[in-house]
PDB file of C-alpha atoms and ligand atoms in Angstrom:
ATOM      1  CA  MET A   1     -50.096  40.991  -6.495  1.00  0.00           C
ATOM      2  CA  ALA A   2     -46.383  42.003  -8.091  1.00  0.00           C
ATOM      3  CA  LEU A   3     -43.560  39.752  -7.283  1.00  0.00           C
ATOM      4  CA  THR A   4     -43.038  39.370  -3.519  1.00  0.00           C
ATOM      5  CA  LEU A   5     -40.570  37.305  -1.782  1.00  0.00           C
ATOM      6  CA  TYR A   6     -40.681  36.001   1.671  1.00  0.00           C
ATOM      7  CA  GLY A   7     -37.923  35.008   4.150  1.00  0.00           C
ATOM      8  CA  ILE A   8     -35.036  36.595   5.786  1.00  0.00           C
ATOM      9  CA  PRO A   9     -31.544  36.497   3.715  1.00  0.00           C
ATOM     10  CA  PHE A  10     -30.099  34.292   6.530  1.00  0.00           C
ATOM     11  CA  SER A  11     -31.958  31.464   5.397  1.00  0.00           C
ATOM     12  CA  ARG A  12     -32.858  29.291   2.513  1.00  0.00           C
ATOM     13  CA  ALA A  13     -34.346  32.613   0.910  1.00  0.00           C
ATOM     14  CA  PHE A  14     -30.923  33.963   0.094  1.00  0.00           C
ATOM     15  CA  ARG A  15     -30.833  31.827  -2.693  1.00  0.00           C
ATOM     16  CA  SER A  16     -34.602  33.288  -3.911  1.00  0.00           C
ATOM     17  CA  LEU A  17     -33.487  36.856  -3.475  1.00  0.00           C
ATOM     18  CA  TRP A  18     -30.314  35.904  -5.291  1.00  0.00           C
ATOM     19  CA  ALA A  19     -32.253  34.890  -8.414  1.00  0.00           C
ATOM     20  CA  ALA A  20     -34.308  38.283  -8.123  1.00  0.00           C
ATOM     21  CA  ASN A  21     -31.569  40.356  -7.699  1.00  0.00           C
ATOM     22  CA  GLU A  22     -29.568  38.659 -10.837  1.00  0.00           C
ATOM     23  CA  LEU A  23     -32.623  39.026 -12.927  1.00  0.00           C
ATOM     24  CA  GLY A  24     -33.006  42.997 -12.026  1.00  0.00           C
ATOM     25  CA  LEU A  25     -36.562  42.237 -10.523  1.00  0.00           C
ATOM     26  CA  ASP A  26     -38.556  44.830  -8.906  1.00  0.00           C
ATOM     27  CA  TYR A  27     -39.881  42.926  -5.982  1.00  0.00           C
ATOM     28  CA  ALA A  28     -41.314  43.560  -2.440  1.00  0.00           C
ATOM     29  CA  HIS A  29     -39.408  41.561  -0.212  1.00  0.00           C
ATOM     30  CA  VAL A  30     -41.120  40.631   3.055  1.00  0.00           C
ATOM     31  CA  PRO A  31     -38.368  39.514   5.913  1.00  0.00           C
ATOM     32  CA  THR A  32     -39.848  36.538   7.357  1.00  0.00           C
ATOM     33  CA  HIS A  33     -38.365  34.941  10.265  1.00  0.00           C
ATOM     34  CA  PHE A  34     -38.105  31.249   9.982  1.00  0.00           C
ATOM     35  CA  MET A  35     -38.925  31.008  13.446  1.00  0.00           C
ATOM     36  CA  LYS A  36     -41.583  33.650  14.123  1.00  0.00           C
ATOM     37  CA  GLU A  37     -43.612  35.105  11.306  1.00  0.00           C
ATOM     38  CA  SER A  38     -43.291  31.882   9.041  1.00  0.00           C
ATOM     39  CA  LYS A  39     -45.608  30.030  11.895  1.00  0.00           C
ATOM     40  CA  GLN A  40     -48.559  33.010  11.761  1.00  0.00           C
ATOM     41  CA  PRO A  41     -51.571  32.271   9.871  1.00  0.00           C
ATOM     42  CA  ASP A  42     -51.096  34.971   7.228  1.00  0.00           C
ATOM     43  CA  TYR A  43     -48.033  33.452   6.259  1.00  0.00           C
ATOM     44  CA  LEU A  44     -49.071  29.890   6.499  1.00  0.00           C
ATOM     45  CA  ALA A  45     -51.987  30.849   4.252  1.00  0.00           C
ATOM     46  CA  ILE A  46     -48.942  31.591   1.815  1.00  0.00           C
ATOM     47  CA  ASN A  47     -46.784  28.448   3.000  1.00  0.00           C
ATOM     48  CA  PRO A  48     -48.560  25.990   4.959  1.00  0.00           C
ATOM     49  CA  ASN A  49     -45.435  24.204   5.705  1.00  0.00           C
ATOM     50  CA  GLY A  50     -44.310  27.342   7.785  1.00  0.00           C
ATOM     51  CA  ARG A  51     -40.560  27.287   5.934  1.00  0.00           C
ATOM     52  CA  VAL A  52     -39.333  30.286   3.856  1.00  0.00           C
ATOM     53  CA  PRO A  53     -38.906  30.803   0.885  1.00  0.00           C
ATOM     54  CA  ALA A  54     -41.974  31.336  -0.444  1.00  0.00           C
ATOM     55  CA  MET A  55     -43.116  33.885  -3.612  1.00  0.00           C
ATOM     56  CA  VAL A  56     -46.177  35.160  -4.812  1.00  0.00           C
ATOM     57  CA  ASP A  57     -46.252  36.640  -8.286  1.00  0.00           C
ATOM     58  CA  GLY A  58     -49.869  37.605  -9.538  1.00  0.00           C
ATOM     59  CA  ASP A  59     -51.840  34.255  -8.956  1.00  0.00           C
ATOM     60  CA  LEU A  60     -48.885  31.826  -8.525  1.00  0.00           C
ATOM     61  CA  VAL A  61     -48.010  31.260  -5.026  1.00  0.00           C
ATOM     62  CA  LEU A  62     -45.169  28.913  -4.619  1.00  0.00           C
ATOM     63  CA  PHE A  63     -42.983  27.444  -2.123  1.00  0.00           C
ATOM     64  CA  GLU A  64     -39.642  25.530  -2.397  1.00  0.00           C
ATOM     65  CA  SER A  65     -36.467  27.766  -3.090  1.00  0.00           C
ATOM     66  CA  MET A  66     -35.602  25.440  -6.116  1.00  0.00           C
ATOM     67  CA  ALA A  67     -38.948  25.763  -7.852  1.00  0.00           C
ATOM     68  CA  ILE A  68     -39.154  29.249  -7.283  1.00  0.00           C
ATOM     69  CA  ASN A  69     -35.638  30.012  -9.012  1.00  0.00           C
ATOM     70  CA  LEU A  70     -36.327  27.617 -11.874  1.00  0.00           C
ATOM     71  CA  TYR A  71     -39.900  29.619 -12.198  1.00  0.00           C
ATOM     72  CA  LEU A  72     -38.169  33.038 -11.872  1.00  0.00           C
ATOM     73  CA  ALA A  73     -35.432  32.099 -14.850  1.00  0.00           C
ATOM     74  CA  ARG A  74     -38.503  30.794 -17.070  1.00  0.00           C
ATOM     75  CA  THR A  75     -40.252  33.404 -16.992  1.00  0.00           C
ATOM     76  CA  TYR A  76     -38.116  36.615 -16.276  1.00  0.00           C
ATOM     77  CA  GLY A  77     -35.348  35.013 -18.663  1.00  0.00           C
ATOM     78  CA  ALA A  78     -31.699  36.184 -18.970  1.00  0.00           C
ATOM     79  CA  PRO A  79     -29.373  36.217 -17.593  1.00  0.00           C
ATOM     80  CA  LEU A  80     -30.729  33.122 -15.770  1.00  0.00           C
ATOM     81  CA  ARG A  81     -32.973  31.346 -18.178  1.00  0.00           C
ATOM     82  CA  VAL A  82     -31.776  27.863 -19.808  1.00  0.00           C
ATOM     83  CA  ASP A  83     -33.475  27.998 -23.399  1.00  0.00           C
ATOM     84  CA  ASP A  84     -32.102  24.577 -24.759  1.00  0.00           C
ATOM     85  CA  PRO A  85     -34.511  21.586 -23.385  1.00  0.00           C
ATOM     86  CA  ALA A  86     -31.401  19.470 -22.535  1.00  0.00           C
ATOM     87  CA  ASP A  87     -29.711  22.029 -20.679  1.00  0.00           C
ATOM     88  CA  GLU A  88     -32.763  22.937 -18.960  1.00  0.00           C
ATOM     89  CA  ALA A  89     -33.396  19.238 -17.851  1.00  0.00           C
ATOM     90  CA  ARG A  90     -29.493  19.492 -16.451  1.00  0.00           C
ATOM     91  CA  ALA A  91     -30.270  22.680 -14.445  1.00  0.00           C
ATOM     92  CA  VAL A  92     -33.406  20.788 -12.904  1.00  0.00           C
ATOM     93  CA  GLN A  93     -30.675  18.205 -12.262  1.00  0.00           C
ATOM     94  CA  TRP A  94     -28.353  19.881 -10.604  1.00  0.00           C
ATOM     95  CA  SER A  95     -30.992  21.828  -8.347  1.00  0.00           C
ATOM     96  CA  PHE A  96     -32.232  18.481  -7.331  1.00  0.00           C
ATOM     97  CA  TRP A  97     -28.858  17.388  -7.048  1.00  0.00           C
ATOM     98  CA  GLY A  98     -27.721  20.121  -4.455  1.00  0.00           C
ATOM     99  CA  ILE A  99     -30.461  19.625  -2.331  1.00  0.00           C
ATOM    100  CA  THR A 100     -30.300  16.031  -1.822  1.00  0.00           C
ATOM    101  CA  GLU A 101     -26.497  15.502  -1.676  1.00  0.00           C
ATOM    102  CA  LEU A 102     -24.978  18.393  -0.388  1.00  0.00           C
ATOM    103  CA  GLU A 103     -28.032  20.406   1.524  1.00  0.00           C
ATOM    104  CA  GLY A 104     -28.211  18.508   4.771  1.00  0.00           C
ATOM    105  CA  THR A 105     -24.270  17.826   5.150  1.00  0.00           C
ATOM    106  CA  LEU A 106     -23.747  21.415   4.696  1.00  0.00           C
ATOM    107  CA  LEU A 107     -26.234  22.576   7.309  1.00  0.00           C
ATOM    108  CA  LYS A 108     -25.358  20.400   9.851  1.00  0.00           C
ATOM    109  CA  ALA A 109     -21.506  21.216   9.643  1.00  0.00           C
ATOM    110  CA  MET A 110     -22.559  24.762   9.154  1.00  0.00           C
ATOM    111  CA  PHE A 111     -24.422  24.522  12.659  1.00  0.00           C
ATOM    112  CA  THR A 112     -21.229  23.045  13.909  1.00  0.00           C
ATOM    113  CA  ALA A 113     -18.521  25.460  12.600  1.00  0.00           C
ATOM    114  CA  LEU A 114     -20.661  28.460  13.950  1.00  0.00           C
ATOM    115  CA  GLY A 115     -22.169  26.561  17.049  1.00  0.00           C
ATOM    116  CA  LEU A 116     -25.526  27.567  16.079  1.00  0.00           C
ATOM    117  CA  PHE A 117     -28.818  25.712  17.457  1.00  0.00           C
ATOM    118  CA  GLY A 118     -27.365  24.303  20.743  1.00  0.00           C
ATOM    119  CA  GLU A 119     -24.089  22.882  19.015  1.00  0.00           C
ATOM    120  CA  GLU A 120     -20.687  23.874  20.314  1.00  0.00           C
ATOM    121  CA  ALA A 121     -18.642  25.831  17.824  1.00  0.00           C
ATOM    122  CA  ASP A 122     -16.379  23.313  16.295  1.00  0.00           C
ATOM    123  CA  PRO A 123     -14.417  24.215  12.915  1.00  0.00           C
ATOM    124  CA  ALA A 124     -12.644  21.035  12.844  1.00  0.00           C
ATOM    125  CA  ARG A 125     -15.427  18.485  13.620  1.00  0.00           C
ATOM    126  CA  ALA A 126     -17.454  20.803  11.316  1.00  0.00           C
ATOM    127  CA  ASN A 127     -14.924  19.877   8.248  1.00  0.00           C
ATOM    128  CA  GLU A 128     -14.947  16.522   9.397  1.00  0.00           C
ATOM    129  CA  THR A 129     -18.623  16.315   8.806  1.00  0.00           C
ATOM    130  CA  LEU A 130     -18.291  17.870   5.950  1.00  0.00           C
ATOM    131  CA  ASN A 131     -15.993  15.388   4.282  1.00  0.00           C
ATOM    132  CA  LYS A 132     -17.875  12.538   5.454  1.00  0.00           C
ATOM    133  CA  GLY A 133     -21.255  13.556   4.340  1.00  0.00           C
ATOM    134  CA  ALA A 134     -20.716  15.351   1.359  1.00  0.00           C
ATOM    135  CA  GLY A 135     -17.139  14.606  -0.165  1.00  0.00           C
ATOM    136  CA  ARG A 136     -17.965  12.476  -2.689  1.00  0.00           C
ATOM    137  CA  ALA A 137     -20.785  15.153  -3.853  1.00  0.00           C
ATOM    138  CA  LEU A 138     -18.325  17.891  -4.128  1.00  0.00           C
ATOM    139  CA  GLY A 139     -15.611  15.367  -6.095  1.00  0.00           C
ATOM    140  CA  VAL A 140     -18.519  14.962  -8.611  1.00  0.00           C
ATOM    141  CA  LEU A 141     -18.937  18.938  -8.347  1.00  0.00           C
ATOM    142  CA  ASP A 142     -15.108  19.386  -9.051  1.00  0.00           C
ATOM    143  CA  ARG A 143     -14.800  17.268 -11.724  1.00  0.00           C
ATOM    144  CA  HIS A 144     -17.290  18.769 -13.744  1.00  0.00           C
ATOM    145  CA  LEU A 145     -16.243  22.078 -13.335  1.00  0.00           C
ATOM    146  CA  GLU A 146     -12.596  20.839 -14.761  1.00  0.00           C
ATOM    147  CA  GLY A 147     -12.463  23.096 -17.957  1.00  0.00           C
ATOM    148  CA  ARG A 148     -15.862  24.807 -17.649  1.00  0.00           C
ATOM    149  CA  ASP A 149     -16.907  28.177 -16.167  1.00  0.00           C
ATOM    150  CA  TRP A 150     -20.090  27.387 -15.502  1.00  0.00           C
ATOM    151  CA  LEU A 151     -22.131  24.447 -14.536  1.00  0.00           C
ATOM    152  CA  VAL A 152     -24.716  24.377 -17.727  1.00  0.00           C
ATOM    153  CA  GLY A 153     -24.666  25.242 -21.075  1.00  0.00           C
ATOM    154  CA  GLY A 154     -21.523  27.271 -21.340  1.00  0.00           C
ATOM    155  CA  ASP A 155     -22.967  30.605 -19.278  1.00  0.00           C
ATOM    156  CA  PHE A 156     -23.977  31.511 -15.856  1.00  0.00           C
ATOM    157  CA  SER A 157     -27.576  30.517 -15.380  1.00  0.00           C
ATOM    158  CA  VAL A 158     -30.194  29.675 -12.683  1.00  0.00           C
ATOM    159  CA  ALA A 159     -28.434  26.199 -12.237  1.00  0.00           C
ATOM    160  CA  ASP A 160     -25.488  27.975 -10.721  1.00  0.00           C
ATOM    161  CA  VAL A 161     -27.451  29.992  -8.706  1.00  0.00           C
ATOM    162  CA  ASN A 162     -29.213  27.252  -7.210  1.00  0.00           C
ATOM    163  CA  VAL A 163     -25.895  25.069  -6.782  1.00  0.00           C
ATOM    164  CA  ALA A 164     -23.870  27.902  -5.220  1.00  0.00           C
ATOM    165  CA  GLY A 165     -26.872  29.076  -3.211  1.00  0.00           C
ATOM    166  CA  VAL A 166     -26.827  25.594  -1.405  1.00  0.00           C
ATOM    167  CA  LEU A 167     -22.875  26.156  -1.094  1.00  0.00           C
ATOM    168  CA  ASN A 168     -23.704  29.221   0.728  1.00  0.00           C
ATOM    169  CA  LEU A 169     -24.026  27.056   3.687  1.00  0.00           C
ATOM    170  CA  ALA A 170     -20.586  25.919   3.443  1.00  0.00           C
ATOM    171  CA  LEU A 171     -19.445  29.856   2.911  1.00  0.00           C
ATOM    172  CA  SER A 172     -21.004  31.276   6.246  1.00  0.00           C
ATOM    173  CA  GLY A 173     -19.622  28.399   8.133  1.00  0.00           C
ATOM    174  CA  ARG A 174     -16.390  29.220   6.942  1.00  0.00           C
ATOM    175  CA  LEU A 175     -15.954  25.237   5.595  1.00  0.00           C
ATOM    176  CA  ASP A 176     -12.521  24.330   4.216  1.00  0.00           C
ATOM    177  CA  LEU A 177     -13.189  23.838   0.308  1.00  0.00           C
ATOM    178  CA  SER A 178      -9.559  23.735  -0.454  1.00  0.00           C
ATOM    179  CA  GLN A 179      -9.594  20.422  -1.702  1.00  0.00           C
ATOM    180  CA  TRP A 180     -11.866  21.130  -3.965  1.00  0.00           C
ATOM    181  CA  GLY A 181     -10.155  23.756  -6.267  1.00  0.00           C
ATOM    182  CA  ASN A 182     -12.853  24.238  -9.121  1.00  0.00           C
ATOM    183  CA  VAL A 183     -15.594  24.447  -6.876  1.00  0.00           C
ATOM    184  CA  LYS A 184     -13.894  27.044  -5.189  1.00  0.00           C
ATOM    185  CA  GLU A 185     -12.779  29.067  -8.535  1.00  0.00           C
ATOM    186  CA  TRP A 186     -16.584  28.676  -9.652  1.00  0.00           C
ATOM    187  CA  LEU A 187     -18.197  30.054  -6.277  1.00  0.00           C
ATOM    188  CA  ASP A 188     -15.498  32.979  -6.272  1.00  0.00           C
ATOM    189  CA  ARG A 189     -17.140  33.539  -9.930  1.00  0.00           C
ATOM    190  CA  CYS A 190     -20.970  32.813  -8.573  1.00  0.00           C
ATOM    191  CA  TYR A 191     -20.406  35.192  -5.529  1.00  0.00           C
ATOM    192  CA  GLY A 192     -18.837  37.789  -7.983  1.00  0.00           C
ATOM    193  CA  ARG A 193     -21.884  38.429  -9.964  1.00  0.00           C
ATOM    194  CA  PRO A 194     -24.099  41.692  -9.044  1.00  0.00           C
ATOM    195  CA  GLY A 195     -27.161  39.585  -7.967  1.00  0.00           C
ATOM    196  CA  ALA A 196     -24.821  37.621  -5.477  1.00  0.00           C
ATOM    197  CA  LYS A 197     -23.239  41.036  -4.151  1.00  0.00           C
ATOM    198  CA  LYS A 198     -26.531  42.626  -3.789  1.00  0.00           C
ATOM    199  CA  THR A 199     -28.110  39.576  -1.980  1.00  0.00           C
ATOM    200  CA  LEU A 200     -25.069  39.463   0.594  1.00  0.00           C
ATOM    201  CA  GLU A 201     -25.353  43.247   1.196  1.00  0.00           C
ATOM    202  CA  MET A 202     -29.061  42.505   2.102  1.00  0.00           C
ATOM    203  CA  ALA A 203     -27.880  39.692   4.414  1.00  0.00           C
ATOM    204  CA  ARG A 204     -25.051  42.394   5.987  1.00  0.00           C
ATOM    205  CA  ALA A 205     -27.712  44.791   6.418  1.00  0.00           C
ATOM    206  CA  ALA A 206     -30.352  42.899   8.070  1.00  0.00           C
ATOM    207  CA  ARG A 207     -27.869  41.663  10.941  1.00  0.00           C
ATOM    208  CA  GLY A 208     -27.100  45.414  11.600  1.00  0.00           C
TER     209      GLY A 208
HETATM  210  N1  GSH B   1     -36.821  22.738   0.966  1.00  0.00           N
HETATM  211  C1  GSH B   1     -37.413  23.726   1.412  1.00  0.00           C
HETATM  212  C2  GSH B   1     -36.949  24.172   3.002  1.00  0.00           C
HETATM  213  C3  GSH B   1     -36.919  25.388   3.428  1.00  0.00           C
HETATM  214  C4  GSH B   1     -36.800  25.773   5.051  1.00  0.00           C
HETATM  215  O1  GSH B   1     -36.459  24.412   5.802  1.00  0.00           O
HETATM  216  N2  GSH B   1     -36.141  26.943   5.102  1.00  0.00           N
HETATM  217  C5  GSH B   1     -36.001  27.034   6.862  1.00  0.00           C
HETATM  218  C6  GSH B   1     -35.284  28.217   6.817  1.00  0.00           C
HETATM  219  S1  GSH B   1     -33.539  27.978   6.087  1.00  0.00           S
HETATM  220  C7  GSH B   1     -37.248  27.198   7.646  1.00  0.00           C
HETATM  221  O2  GSH B   1     -37.958  28.016   7.541  1.00  0.00           O
HETATM  222  N3  GSH B   1     -37.396  26.504   8.720  1.00  0.00           N
HETATM  223  C8  GSH B   1     -38.812  26.668   9.712  1.00  0.00           C
HETATM  224  C9  GSH B   1     -39.142  25.199   9.810  1.00  0.00           C
HETATM  225  O3  GSH B   1     -38.357  24.483   9.747  1.00  0.00           O
HETATM  226  O4  GSH B   1     -39.926  25.393  11.078  1.00  0.00           O
HETATM  227  C10 GSH B   1     -36.597  24.969   0.658  1.00  0.00           C
HETATM  228  O5  GSH B   1     -35.644  24.955  -0.069  1.00  0.00           O
HETATM  229  O6  GSH B   1     -36.919  26.288   0.007  1.00  0.00           O
END
């Protein structure tokens, strides 16, 4: 089967769609909703976790957004692949870091900011959650980006898509990132990329 990505853009599938768009790949997109189609037997045969995203490329079936993106970068190359082994390890490091140090707090804060999943919309409380749960990690990222345009090796890469993809939760929730100026500037650079713009457009079109 040709490359197929599963998952609506308003989900963690955003990251993998972004990676594929940045690579200029010709792929099929199946807009699987994480509360509906992802629980159906035909999708569970692809991702038994019932979550999105998932990817099929030939004989390879993958779940986990970071694994999908690292595979796409390694397989399809510029502008996402990191060739130097040490820098590739750094890209993996930042990818794990994004989902372990940032993602849980960002999700919680976004739900609070937007009043999703039974929460009452409360932007002030969302920003408190952000500071308390992710302030230290965002400080680490901000200091790492001092004097750097991109996370790893001097060029835009899969590391940027993976971490900025996680931070899309903060952008969607309009969370206040102003105290992390380097992070904000880097996010502007990342979201100015053609692949990011195309994926945001897909998300807008899907919302109607
Ligand atoms: N660690 C996974 C998380 C995937 C995930 O939880 N996706 C959500 C949508 S953003 C989902 O499918 N939720 C449905 C569920 O938990 O049943 C990844 O990064 O791919």
